[in-house]
CSV table of N, CA and C in Angstrom, one decimal:
chain,number,residue,atom,x,y,z
A,1,UNK,N,55.0,245.3,38.2
A,1,UNK,CA,53.9,245.6,37.4
A,1,UNK,C,53.9,244.8,36.1
A,2,UNK,N,52.8,244.3,35.6
A,2,UNK,CA,52.8,243.6,34.4
A,2,UNK,C,53.0,244.5,33.2
A,3,UNK,N,53.4,243.9,32.1
A,3,UNK,CA,53.5,244.6,30.8
A,3,UNK,C,52.3,245.4,30.5
A,4,UNK,N,51.1,244.8,30.8
A,4,UNK,CA,49.8,245.4,30.5
A,4,UNK,C,49.6,246.7,31.3
A,5,UNK,N,50.0,246.6,32.6
A,5,UNK,CA,49.9,247.8,33.4
A,5,UNK,C,50.8,248.9,33.0
A,6,UNK,N,52.0,248.5,32.5
A,6,UNK,CA,52.9,249.5,32.0
A,6,UNK,C,52.3,250.2,30.8
A,7,UNK,N,51.7,249.4,29.9
A,7,UNK,CA,51.1,250.0,28.7
A,7,UNK,C,50.0,251.0,29.0
A,8,UNK,N,49.2,250.6,30.0
A,8,UNK,CA,48.1,251.5,30.5
A,8,UNK,C,48.7,252.8,31.0
A,9,UNK,N,49.7,252.7,31.8
A,9,UNK,CA,50.3,253.9,32.4
A,9,UNK,C,50.9,254.8,31.3
A,10,UNK,N,51.6,254.1,30.3
A,10,UNK,CA,52.1,254.9,29.2
A,10,UNK,C,51.0,255.6,28.5
A,11,UNK,N,49.9,255.0,28.2
A,11,UNK,CA,48.8,255.6,27.5
A,11,UNK,C,48.2,256.8,28.3
A,12,UNK,N,48.1,256.6,29.6
A,12,UNK,CA,47.6,257.7,30.4
A,12,UNK,C,48.6,258.8,30.5
A,13,UNK,N,49.9,258.6,30.5
A,13,UNK,CA,50.9,259.6,30.5
A,13,UNK,C,50.8,260.4,29.2
A,14,UNK,N,50.7,259.7,28.1
A,14,UNK,CA,50.6,260.3,26.7
A,14,UNK,C,49.4,261.2,26.7
A,15,UNK,N,48.3,260.7,27.1
A,15,UNK,CA,47.0,261.5,27.1
A,15,UNK,C,47.1,262.7,28.0
A,16,UNK,N,47.8,262.6,29.2
A,16,UNK,CA,48.0,263.7,30.0
A,16,UNK,C,48.9,264.8,29.3
A,17,UNK,N,49.9,264.4,28.7
A,17,UNK,CA,50.8,265.3,28.0
A,17,UNK,C,50.1,266.0,26.8
A,18,UNK,N,49.2,265.2,26.1
A,18,UNK,CA,48.4,265.8,25.0
A,18,UNK,C,47.5,266.9,25.6
A,19,UNK,N,46.9,266.6,26.7
A,19,UNK,CA,46.1,267.6,27.4
A,19,UNK,C,46.9,268.9,27.7
A,20,UNK,N,48.0,268.7,28.3
A,20,UNK,CA,48.9,269.9,28.6
A,20,UNK,C,49.3,270.6,27.3
A,21,UNK,N,49.7,269.8,26.3
A,21,UNK,CA,50.1,270.4,25.0
A,21,UNK,C,49.0,271.3,24.4
A,22,UNK,N,47.8,271.0,24.7
A,22,UNK,CA,46.6,271.7,24.1
A,22,UNK,C,46.6,273.1,24.6
A,23,UNK,N,47.2,273.5,25.7
A,23,UNK,CA,47.1,274.8,26.2
A,23,UNK,C,48.5,275.6,26.3
A,24,UNK,N,49.5,275.0,25.8
A,24,UNK,CA,50.8,275.7,25.9
A,24,UNK,C,51.2,276.5,24.6
A,25,UNK,N,50.2,276.5,23.7
A,25,UNK,CA,50.5,277.4,22.5
A,25,UNK,C,51.0,276.6,21.4
A,26,UNK,N,52.1,277.1,20.8
A,26,UNK,CA,52.6,276.6,19.5
A,26,UNK,C,52.9,275.1,19.6
A,27,UNK,N,52.7,274.4,18.5
A,27,UNK,CA,52.9,273.0,18.4
A,27,UNK,C,54.4,272.6,18.6
A,28,UNK,N,55.3,273.6,18.3
A,28,UNK,CA,56.7,273.3,18.5
A,28,UNK,C,57.1,273.1,20.0
A,29,UNK,N,56.2,273.4,20.9
A,29,UNK,CA,56.5,273.2,22.3
A,29,UNK,C,56.1,271.8,22.8
A,30,UNK,N,55.4,271.1,22.0
A,30,UNK,CA,54.9,269.8,22.4
A,30,UNK,C,56.1,268.8,22.7
A,31,UNK,N,57.1,268.7,21.9
A,31,UNK,CA,58.2,267.7,22.1
A,31,UNK,C,59.0,268.2,23.3
A,32,UNK,N,59.4,269.4,23.4
A,32,UNK,CA,60.1,269.8,24.7
A,32,UNK,C,59.3,269.7,25.9
A,33,UNK,N,58.0,269.9,25.9
A,33,UNK,CA,57.1,269.6,27.0
A,33,UNK,C,57.2,268.1,27.4
A,34,UNK,N,57.1,267.3,26.5
A,34,UNK,CA,57.2,265.8,26.7
A,34,UNK,C,58.5,265.5,27.4
A,35,UNK,N,59.6,266.0,26.7
A,35,UNK,CA,61.0,265.7,27.2
A,35,UNK,C,61.2,266.3,28.6
A,36,UNK,N,60.6,267.4,28.9
A,36,UNK,CA,60.8,268.0,30.2
A,36,UNK,C,60.0,267.2,31.3
A,37,UNK,N,58.8,266.8,31.0
A,37,UNK,CA,58.0,266.0,31.9
A,37,UNK,C,58.7,264.6,32.1
A,38,UNK,N,59.2,264.0,31.1
A,38,UNK,CA,59.9,262.7,31.2
A,38,UNK,C,61.1,262.9,32.1
A,39,UNK,N,61.9,264.0,31.8
A,39,UNK,CA,63.1,264.3,32.6
A,39,UNK,C,62.8,264.5,34.1
A,40,UNK,N,61.7,265.2,34.4
A,40,UNK,CA,61.3,265.4,35.8
A,40,UNK,C,61.1,264.1,36.5
A,41,UNK,N,60.5,263.1,35.8
A,41,UNK,CA,60.2,261.8,36.4
A,41,UNK,C,61.4,260.9,36.4
A,42,UNK,N,62.3,261.0,35.4
A,42,UNK,CA,63.4,260.1,35.3
A,42,UNK,C,64.6,260.4,36.1
A,43,UNK,N,64.8,261.7,36.4
A,43,UNK,CA,66.0,262.2,37.1
A,43,UNK,C,65.7,262.2,38.6
A,44,UNK,N,66.6,261.5,39.3
A,44,UNK,CA,66.5,261.7,40.8
A,44,UNK,C,67.3,262.9,41.2
A,45,UNK,N,67.1,263.3,42.4
A,45,UNK,CA,67.8,264.4,43.0
A,45,UNK,C,67.4,265.7,42.4
A,46,UNK,N,68.4,266.5,42.1
A,46,UNK,CA,68.2,267.9,41.6
A,46,UNK,C,67.6,267.9,40.2
A,47,UNK,N,66.6,268.7,40.0
A,47,UNK,CA,65.8,268.7,38.8
A,47,UNK,C,66.3,269.9,37.9
A,48,UNK,N,67.5,269.7,37.2
A,48,UNK,CA,67.9,270.7,36.3
A,48,UNK,C,68.0,270.2,34.9
A,49,UNK,N,68.1,271.1,33.9
A,49,UNK,CA,68.0,270.6,32.6
A,49,UNK,C,69.2,269.8,32.1
A,50,UNK,N,70.3,269.9,32.7
A,50,UNK,CA,71.5,269.2,32.2
A,50,UNK,C,71.3,267.7,32.4
A,51,UNK,N,70.9,267.2,33.6
A,51,UNK,CA,70.7,265.7,33.7
A,51,UNK,C,69.5,265.3,32.9
A,52,UNK,N,68.5,266.2,32.8
A,52,UNK,CA,67.3,265.8,32.0
A,52,UNK,C,67.6,265.6,30.5
A,53,UNK,N,68.5,266.5,30.0
A,53,UNK,CA,69.0,266.4,28.6
A,53,UNK,C,69.7,265.0,28.4
A,54,UNK,N,70.5,264.7,29.3
A,54,UNK,CA,71.3,263.4,29.2
A,54,UNK,C,70.4,262.2,29.2
A,55,UNK,N,69.3,262.3,30.0
A,55,UNK,CA,68.4,261.1,30.1
A,55,UNK,C,67.4,261.1,28.9
A,56,UNK,N,67.0,262.2,28.4
A,56,UNK,CA,65.9,262.3,27.4
A,56,UNK,C,66.5,262.2,25.9
A,57,UNK,N,67.8,262.6,25.8
A,57,UNK,CA,68.4,262.6,24.5
A,57,UNK,C,69.9,262.3,24.6
A,58,UNK,N,70.3,261.1,25.0
A,58,UNK,CA,71.7,260.8,25.3
A,58,UNK,C,72.6,261.0,24.1
A,59,UNK,N,72.0,260.8,22.9
A,59,UNK,CA,72.8,260.9,21.7
A,59,UNK,C,73.1,262.3,21.2
A,60,UNK,N,72.3,263.3,21.8
A,60,UNK,CA,72.5,264.7,21.4
A,60,UNK,C,72.2,265.6,22.6
A,61,UNK,N,73.0,265.3,23.7
A,61,UNK,CA,72.8,266.0,25.0
A,61,UNK,C,72.9,267.5,24.9
A,62,UNK,N,73.9,268.0,24.2
A,62,UNK,CA,74.2,269.4,24.1
A,62,UNK,C,73.0,270.2,23.5
A,63,UNK,N,72.5,269.6,22.4
A,63,UNK,CA,71.3,270.2,21.7
A,63,UNK,C,70.1,270.1,22.5
A,64,UNK,N,69.9,269.0,23.2
A,64,UNK,CA,68.7,268.8,24.1
A,64,UNK,C,68.8,269.8,25.2
A,65,UNK,N,70.0,270.0,25.8
A,65,UNK,CA,70.2,270.9,26.9
A,65,UNK,C,69.7,272.3,26.5
A,66,UNK,N,70.1,272.7,25.3
A,66,UNK,CA,69.7,274.1,24.8
A,66,UNK,C,68.2,274.1,24.6
A,67,UNK,N,67.6,273.0,24.0
A,67,UNK,CA,66.2,273.0,23.8
A,67,UNK,C,65.4,273.1,25.1
A,68,UNK,N,65.8,272.3,26.1
A,68,UNK,CA,65.1,272.4,27.4
A,68,UNK,C,65.3,273.7,28.0
A,69,UNK,N,66.5,274.3,28.0
A,69,UNK,CA,66.7,275.7,28.5
A,69,UNK,C,65.8,276.7,27.9
A,70,UNK,N,65.7,276.6,26.6
A,70,UNK,CA,64.8,277.5,25.8
A,70,UNK,C,63.3,277.3,26.2
A,71,UNK,N,62.9,276.0,26.3
A,71,UNK,CA,61.5,275.7,26.7
A,71,UNK,C,61.2,276.3,28.1
A,72,UNK,N,62.1,276.0,29.0
A,72,UNK,CA,61.8,276.5,30.4
A,72,UNK,C,62.0,278.0,30.6
A,73,UNK,N,63.1,278.6,30.0
A,73,UNK,CA,63.4,280.0,30.1
A,73,UNK,C,62.6,280.9,29.3
A,74,UNK,N,62.1,280.5,28.1
A,74,UNK,CA,61.4,281.4,27.2
A,74,UNK,C,60.0,280.9,26.9
A,75,UNK,N,59.5,280.0,27.8
A,75,UNK,CA,58.2,279.4,27.6
A,75,UNK,C,57.1,280.5,27.7
A,76,UNK,N,56.5,280.8,26.6
A,76,UNK,CA,55.5,281.9,26.6
A,76,UNK,C,54.1,281.3,26.7
A,77,UNK,N,53.9,280.4,27.7
A,77,UNK,CA,52.6,279.8,27.9
A,77,UNK,C,52.0,280.4,29.1
A,78,UNK,N,50.7,280.2,29.3
A,78,UNK,CA,50.0,280.8,30.5
A,78,UNK,C,50.0,279.7,31.6
A,79,UNK,N,50.7,280.1,32.7
A,79,UNK,CA,50.7,279.1,33.9
A,79,UNK,C,49.2,278.8,34.3
A,80,UNK,N,48.4,279.8,34.3
A,80,UNK,CA,47.0,279.7,34.7
A,80,UNK,C,46.3,278.6,33.8
A,81,UNK,N,46.5,278.7,32.5
A,81,UNK,CA,45.9,277.8,31.6
A,81,UNK,C,46.4,276.3,31.8
A,82,UNK,N,47.7,276.2,32.1
A,82,UNK,CA,48.3,274.9,32.3
A,82,UNK,C,47.7,274.3,33.6
A,83,UNK,N,47.7,275.1,34.7
A,83,UNK,CA,47.1,274.6,35.9
A,83,UNK,C,45.6,274.3,35.8
A,84,UNK,N,44.9,275.1,35.0
A,84,UNK,CA,43.5,274.9,34.7
A,84,UNK,C,43.3,273.6,34.0
A,85,UNK,N,44.1,273.3,33.0
A,85,UNK,CA,44.0,272.0,32.3
A,85,UNK,C,44.4,270.8,33.2
A,86,UNK,N,45.4,271.0,34.1
A,86,UNK,CA,45.7,269.9,35.0
A,86,UNK,C,44.5,269.7,35.9
A,87,UNK,N,43.9,270.7,36.4
A,87,UNK,CA,42.7,270.6,37.3
A,87,UNK,C,41.6,269.9,36.6
A,88,UNK,N,41.4,270.3,35.3
A,88,UNK,CA,40.3,269.7,34.5
A,88,UNK,C,40.5,268.2,34.3
A,89,UNK,N,41.8,267.8,34.2
A,89,UNK,CA,42.1,266.4,33.9
A,89,UNK,C,42.2,265.5,35.2
A,90,UNK,N,42.7,266.1,36.3
A,90,UNK,CA,43.0,265.3,37.5
A,90,UNK,C,41.9,265.4,38.5
A,91,UNK,N,41.2,266.5,38.6
A,91,UNK,CA,40.2,266.6,39.7
A,91,UNK,C,39.1,265.5,39.6
A,92,UNK,N,38.6,265.1,38.5
A,92,UNK,CA,37.6,264.0,38.5
A,92,UNK,C,38.1,262.7,39.1
A,93,UNK,N,39.4,262.4,38.9
A,93,UNK,CA,40.0,261.2,39.5
A,93,UNK,C,40.1,261.3,41.0
A,94,UNK,N,40.4,262.5,41.5
A,94,UNK,CA,40.5,262.8,42.9
A,94,UNK,C,39.1,262.7,43.5
A,95,UNK,N,38.1,263.3,42.9
A,95,UNK,CA,36.8,263.3,43.4
A,95,UNK,C,36.1,261.9,43.4
A,96,UNK,N,36.6,261.0,42.6
A,96,UNK,CA,36.0,259.6,42.6
A,96,UNK,C,36.3,259.0,43.9
A,97,UNK,N,37.3,259.5,44.6
A,97,UNK,CA,37.7,258.9,45.9
A,97,UNK,C,37.0,259.6,47.1
A,98,UNK,N,36.3,260.7,46.8
A,98,UNK,CA,35.5,261.4,47.8
A,98,UNK,C,35.6,262.9,47.5
A,99,UNK,N,34.7,263.7,48.1
A,99,UNK,CA,34.6,265.1,47.8
A,99,UNK,C,35.8,265.9,48.3
A,100,UNK,N,36.0,267.0,47.7
A,100,UNK,CA,37.1,267.9,48.2
A,100,UNK,C,36.7,268.4,49.6
A,101,UNK,N,37.6,268.3,50.6
A,101,UNK,CA,37.3,268.6,52.0
A,101,UNK,C,38.1,269.8,52.5
A,102,UNK,N,39.2,270.2,51.7
A,102,UNK,CA,40.0,271.3,52.3
A,102,UNK,C,40.6,272.1,51.2
A,103,UNK,N,40.8,273.3,51.4
A,103,UNK,CA,41.6,274.2,50.6
A,103,UNK,C,42.9,274.5,51.5
A,104,UNK,N,44.0,274.3,50.9
A,104,UNK,CA,45.3,274.5,51.6
A,104,UNK,C,46.1,275.6,51.0
A,105,UNK,N,46.4,276.6,51.8
A,105,UNK,CA,47.3,277.7,51.3
A,105,UNK,C,48.6,277.5,52.0
A,106,UNK,N,49.7,277.5,51.2
A,106,UNK,CA,51.0,277.2,51.8
A,106,UNK,C,52.0,278.0,51.0
A,107,UNK,N,53.2,278.2,51.7
A,107,UNK,CA,54.3,278.7,51.0
A,107,UNK,C,55.4,277.7,51.1
A,108,UNK,N,56.2,277.6,50.0
A,108,UNK,CA,57.3,276.6,50.0
A,108,UNK,C,58.6,277.4,49.6
A,109,UNK,N,59.6,277.2,50.3
A,109,UNK,CA,60.9,277.8,50.0
A,109,UNK,C,61.8,276.8,49.3
A,110,UNK,N,62.5,277.4,48.3
A,110,UNK,CA,63.5,276.6,47.5
A,110,UNK,C,64.9,277.2,47.7
A,111,UNK,N,65.7,276.6,48.5
A,111,UNK,CA,67.1,277.1,48.7
A,111,UNK,C,67.8,277.4,47.4
A,112,UNK,N,68.4,278.6,47.3
A,112,UNK,CA,69.1,279.0,46.1
A,112,UNK,C,70.5,279.6,46.5
A,113,UNK,N,71.4,279.5,45.5
A,113,UNK,CA,72.7,280.2,45.6
A,113,UNK,C,72.6,281.4,44.8
A,114,UNK,N,73.4,282.4,45.1
A,114,UNK,CA,73.4,283.6,44.3
A,114,UNK,C,72.2,284.5,44.5
A,115,UNK,N,72.0,285.4,43.6
A,115,UNK,CA,70.9,286.4,43.7
A,115,UNK,C,70.2,286.7,42.4
A,116,UNK,N,70.4,286.0,41.4
A,116,UNK,CA,69.9,286.3,40.1
A,116,UNK,C,68.6,285.7,39.7
A,117,UNK,N,68.3,284.5,40.3
A,117,UNK,CA,67.0,283.9,40.0
A,117,UNK,C,65.9,284.8,40.6
A,118,UNK,N,64.8,284.9,39.8
A,118,UNK,CA,63.7,285.8,40.2
A,118,UNK,C,63.2,285.5,41.6
A,119,UNK,N,63.1,286.6,42.5
A,119,UNK,CA,62.6,286.4,43.8
A,119,UNK,C,63.6,285.9,44.9
A,120,UNK,N,64.8,285.6,44.5
A,120,UNK,CA,65.7,285.1,45.5
A,120,UNK,C,66.1,286.2,46.4
A,121,UNK,N,66.0,285.9,47.7
A,121,UNK,CA,66.3,286.9,48.8
A,121,UNK,C,66.6,286.1,50.0
A,122,UNK,N,67.2,286.8,51.0
A,122,UNK,CA,67.4,286.2,52.3
A,122,UNK,C,66.0,286.3,53.0
A,123,UNK,N,65.4,285.1,53.2
A,123,UNK,CA,64.0,285.1,53.8
A,123,UNK,C,63.8,283.7,54.4
A,124,UNK,N,62.7,283.6,55.1
A,124,UNK,CA,62.5,282.3,55.8
A,124,UNK,C,62.3,281.2,54.7
A,125,UNK,N,63.0,280.1,54.9
A,125,UNK,CA,62.9,278.9,54.0
A,125,UNK,C,62.5,277.7,54.9
A,126,UNK,N,61.3,277.2,54.7
A,126,UNK,CA,60.8,276.1,55.4
A,126,UNK,C,61.6,274.9,55.3
A,127,UNK,N,62.1,274.6,54.1
A,127,UNK,CA,63.0,273.4,53.9
A,127,UNK,C,64.2,273.4,54.8
A,128,UNK,N,64.7,274.6,55.0
A,128,UNK,CA,65.9,274.7,55.9
A,128,UNK,C,65.6,275.0,57.3
A,129,UNK,N,64.3,275.5,57.6
A,129,UNK,CA,63.9,275.8,59.0
A,129,UNK,C,64.6,277.1,59.5
A,130,UNK,N,65.0,277.9,58.6
A,130,UNK,CA,65.7,279.2,59.0
A,130,UNK,C,65.7,280.2,57.9
A,131,UNK,N,66.1,281.4,58.1
A,131,UNK,CA,66.3,282.4,57.1
A,131,UNK,C,67.6,282.0,56.3
A,132,UNK,N,67.5,282.1,55.0
A,132,UNK,CA,68.6,281.9,54.1
A,132,UNK,C,68.2,282.3,52.7
A,133,UNK,N,69.1,282.3,51.7
A,133,UNK,CA,68.8,282.6,50.4
A,133,UNK,C,67.9,281.6,49.8
A,134,UNK,N,66.7,282.1,49.3
A,134,UNK,CA,65.8,281.1,48.7
A,134,UNK,C,64.7,281.9,47.9
A,135,UNK,N,64.0,281.1,47.0
A,135,UNK,CA,62.8,281.6,46.4
A,135,UNK,C,61.7,281.0,47.2
A,136,UNK,N,60.5,281.7,47.2
A,136,UNK,CA,59.4,281.2,47.9
A,136,UNK,C,58.2,281.3,46.9
A,137,UNK,N,57.4,280.2,46.9
A,137,UNK,CA,56.2,280.1,46.1
A,137,UNK,C,55.0,280.0,47.1
A,138,UNK,N,53.9,280.6,46.8
A,138,UNK,CA,52.7,280.5,47.5
A,138,UNK,C,51.7,279.7,46.7
A,139,UNK,N,51.1,278.7,47.3
A,139,UNK,CA,50.2,277.8,46.5
A,139,UNK,C,48.9,277.7,47.2
A,140,UNK,N,47.9,277.4,46.3
A,140,UNK,CA,46.6,277.0,46.8
A,140,UNK,C,46.3,275.6,46.3
A,141,UNK,N,46.0,274.6,47.2
A,141,UNK,CA,45.7,273.3,46.8
A,141,UNK,C,44.4,272.9,47.3
A,142,UNK,N,43.7,271.9,46.6
A,142,UNK,CA,42.5,271.4,47.1
A,142,UNK,C,42.8,269.9,47.5
A,143,UNK,N,42.1,269.4,48.5
A,143,UNK,CA,42.4,268.0,48.9
A,143,UNK,C,41.2,267.3,49.5
A,144,UNK,N,41.3,266.0,49.5
A,144,UNK,CA,40.4,265.1,50.2
A,144,UNK,C,41.4,264.1,51.0
A,145,UNK,N,40.8,263.1,51.6
A,145,UNK,CA,41.7,262.2,52.3
A,145,UNK,C,42.6,261.3,51.5
A,146,UNK,N,42.4,261.3,50.2
A,146,UNK,CA,43.2,260.5,49.3
A,146,UNK,C,44.2,261.2,48.5
A,147,UNK,N,44.0,262.5,48.2
A,147,UNK,CA,45.0,263.2,47.3
A,147,UNK,C,44.8,264.7,47.5
A,148,UNK,N,45.8,265.4,47.0
A,148,UNK,CA,45.7,266.9,47.0
A,148,UNK,C,46.2,267.3,45.6
A,149,UNK,N,45.8,268.5,45.2
A,149,UNK,CA,46.1,269.0,43.9
A,149,UNK,C,46.3,270.5,43.9
A,150,UNK,N,47.5,271.0,43.5
A,150,UNK,CA,47.7,272.4,43.5
A,150,UNK,C,46.9,273.0,42.3
A,151,UNK,N,46.1,274.1,42.7
A,151,UNK,CA,45.3,274.7,41.6
A,151,UNK,C,45.7,276.1,41.3
A,152,UNK,N,46.5,276.7,42.2
A,152,UNK,CA,47.1,278.1,41.9
A,152,UNK,C,48.5,278.1,42.6
A,153,UNK,N,49.3,278.8,41.9
A,153,UNK,CA,50.7,278.8,42.3
A,153,UNK,C,51.4,280.2,41.9
A,154,UNK,N,52.0,280.9,42.8
A,154,UNK,CA,52.6,282.1,42.4
A,154,UNK,C,53.9,282.3,43.1
A,155,UNK,N,54.9,282.8,42.4
A,155,UNK,CA,56.2,283.1,43.0
A,155,UNK,C,56.1,284.3,43.8
A,156,UNK,N,56.5,284.3,45.0
A,156,UNK,CA,56.5,285.4,45.9
A,156,UNK,C,57.7,286.3,45.5
A,157,UNK,N,57.4,287.6,45.4
A,157,UNK,CA,58.3,288.6,45.0
A,157,UNK,C,58.6,289.5,46.2
A,158,UNK,N,59.7,289.3,46.8
A,158,UNK,CA,60.1,290.2,48.0
A,158,UNK,C,60.1,291.7,47.6
A,159,UNK,N,59.8,292.5,48.6
A,159,UNK,CA,59.8,294.0,48.4
A,159,UNK,C,61.0,294.5,47.7
A,160,UNK,N,62.2,294.0,48.1
A,160,UNK,CA,63.5,294.4,47.5
A,160,UNK,C,63.5,294.2,46.0
A,161,UNK,N,62.8,293.2,45.5
A,161,UNK,CA,62.7,292.9,44.1
A,161,UNK,C,61.8,293.9,43.4
A,162,UNK,N,60.7,294.2,44.1
A,162,UNK,CA,59.7,295.1,43.4
A,162,UNK,C,60.2,296.5,43.3
A,163,UNK,N,61.2,296.9,44.1
A,163,UNK,CA,61.7,298.2,44.2
A,163,UNK,C,63.0,298.4,43.3
A,164,UNK,N,63.5,297.4,42.7
A,164,UNK,CA,64.7,297.4,41.9
A,164,UNK,C,64.4,297.3,40.4
A,165,UNK,N,64.3,298.5,39.8
A,165,UNK,CA,63.9,298.5,38.4
A,165,UNK,C,64.9,297.8,37.5
A,166,UNK,N,66.2,297.9,37.7
A,166,UNK,CA,67.1,297.2,36.8
A,166,UNK,C,67.0,295.7,36.9
A,167,UNK,N,66.9,295.3,38.1
A,167,UNK,CA,66.8,293.8,38.4
A,167,UNK,C,65.5,293.3,37.7
A,168,UNK,N,64.4,294.0,37.9
A,168,UNK,CA,63.1,293.6,37.3
A,168,UNK,C,63.2,293.5,35.8
A,169,UNK,N,63.8,294.6,35.2
A,169,UNK,CA,64.0,294.6,33.7
A,169,UNK,C,64.8,293.4,33.2
A,170,UNK,N,65.9,293.1,33.9
A,170,UNK,CA,66.8,292.0,33.5
A,170,UNK,C,66.1,290.7,33.4
A,171,UNK,N,65.2,290.5,34.3
A,171,UNK,CA,64.5,289.2,34.3
A,171,UNK,C,63.1,289.2,33.8
A,172,UNK,N,62.6,290.3,33.3
A,172,UNK,CA,61.4,290.4,32.6
A,172,UNK,C,60.1,290.5,33.5
A,173,UNK,N,60.2,291.0,34.7
A,173,UNK,CA,59.1,291.2,35.5
A,173,UNK,C,58.2,292.4,35.0
A,174,UNK,N,57.0,292.1,34.7
A,174,UNK,CA,56.2,293.2,34.1
A,174,UNK,C,56.0,294.4,35.1
A,175,UNK,N,55.9,295.6,34.6
A,175,UNK,CA,55.8,296.8,35.4
A,175,UNK,C,54.6,296.8,36.3
A,176,UNK,N,53.5,296.1,35.9
A,176,UNK,CA,52.3,296.1,36.7
A,176,UNK,C,52.4,295.2,37.9
A,177,UNK,N,53.4,294.4,38.0
A,177,UNK,CA,53.6,293.5,39.1
A,177,UNK,C,54.2,294.3,40.3
A,178,UNK,N,53.4,294.4,41.4
A,178,UNK,CA,53.9,295.1,42.5
A,178,UNK,C,54.1,294.2,43.7
A,179,UNK,N,54.5,294.8,44.8
A,179,UNK,CA,54.7,294.0,46.0
A,179,UNK,C,53.4,293.6,46.6
A,180,UNK,N,53.3,292.3,47.0
A,180,UNK,CA,52.2,291.8,47.8
A,180,UNK,C,52.7,290.9,48.9
A,181,UNK,N,52.1,290.9,50.0
A,181,UNK,CA,52.5,290.1,51.1
A,181,UNK,C,52.1,288.6,50.7
A,182,UNK,N,52.6,287.6,51.4
A,182,UNK,CA,52.3,286.3,51.1
A,182,UNK,C,50.8,286.0,51.2
A,183,UNK,N,50.1,286.5,52.2
A,183,UNK,CA,48.6,286.2,52.3
A,183,UNK,C,47.9,286.9,51.1
A,184,UNK,N,48.4,288.1,50.7
A,184,UNK,CA,47.7,288.8,49.6
A,184,UNK,C,47.8,288.0,48.3
């Protein structure tokens, strides 16, 4: 890619982040949002905040690690607003290639160790092709022949999680969140 193409990509990325920053609330979240997104793209393999911190702030990795953990763990933004903003910014580019032809409802399993991450349970994990410890997210995407775009995304909460008050309290699951099947 020429230097000119790189500059164009950088400008588009900055504009994309500005759009996301407009819906995440407080201005103090803008830099961690940028660092988190850069970290997602720069780090191969497992996407955890430790390698992201090393890549995005090598001179102050420990402080960056804490900053990214706080951003991810205590981010008080609206997922719906962020997805809405992504849809607003990306959908026109997809539709320039043709009209939306399909709505795709899917569940995706993320293998996990332990039992403390929200929603982790022994359940079917498509990545593994069997039942094992995992989190599952249900998503709705729209697509045409050129691209797809997730427009809604929700972590599936197994029944055992909805019935365990102590576990819910520890991870901050609101009382009004009840059990729903994946199709629901």
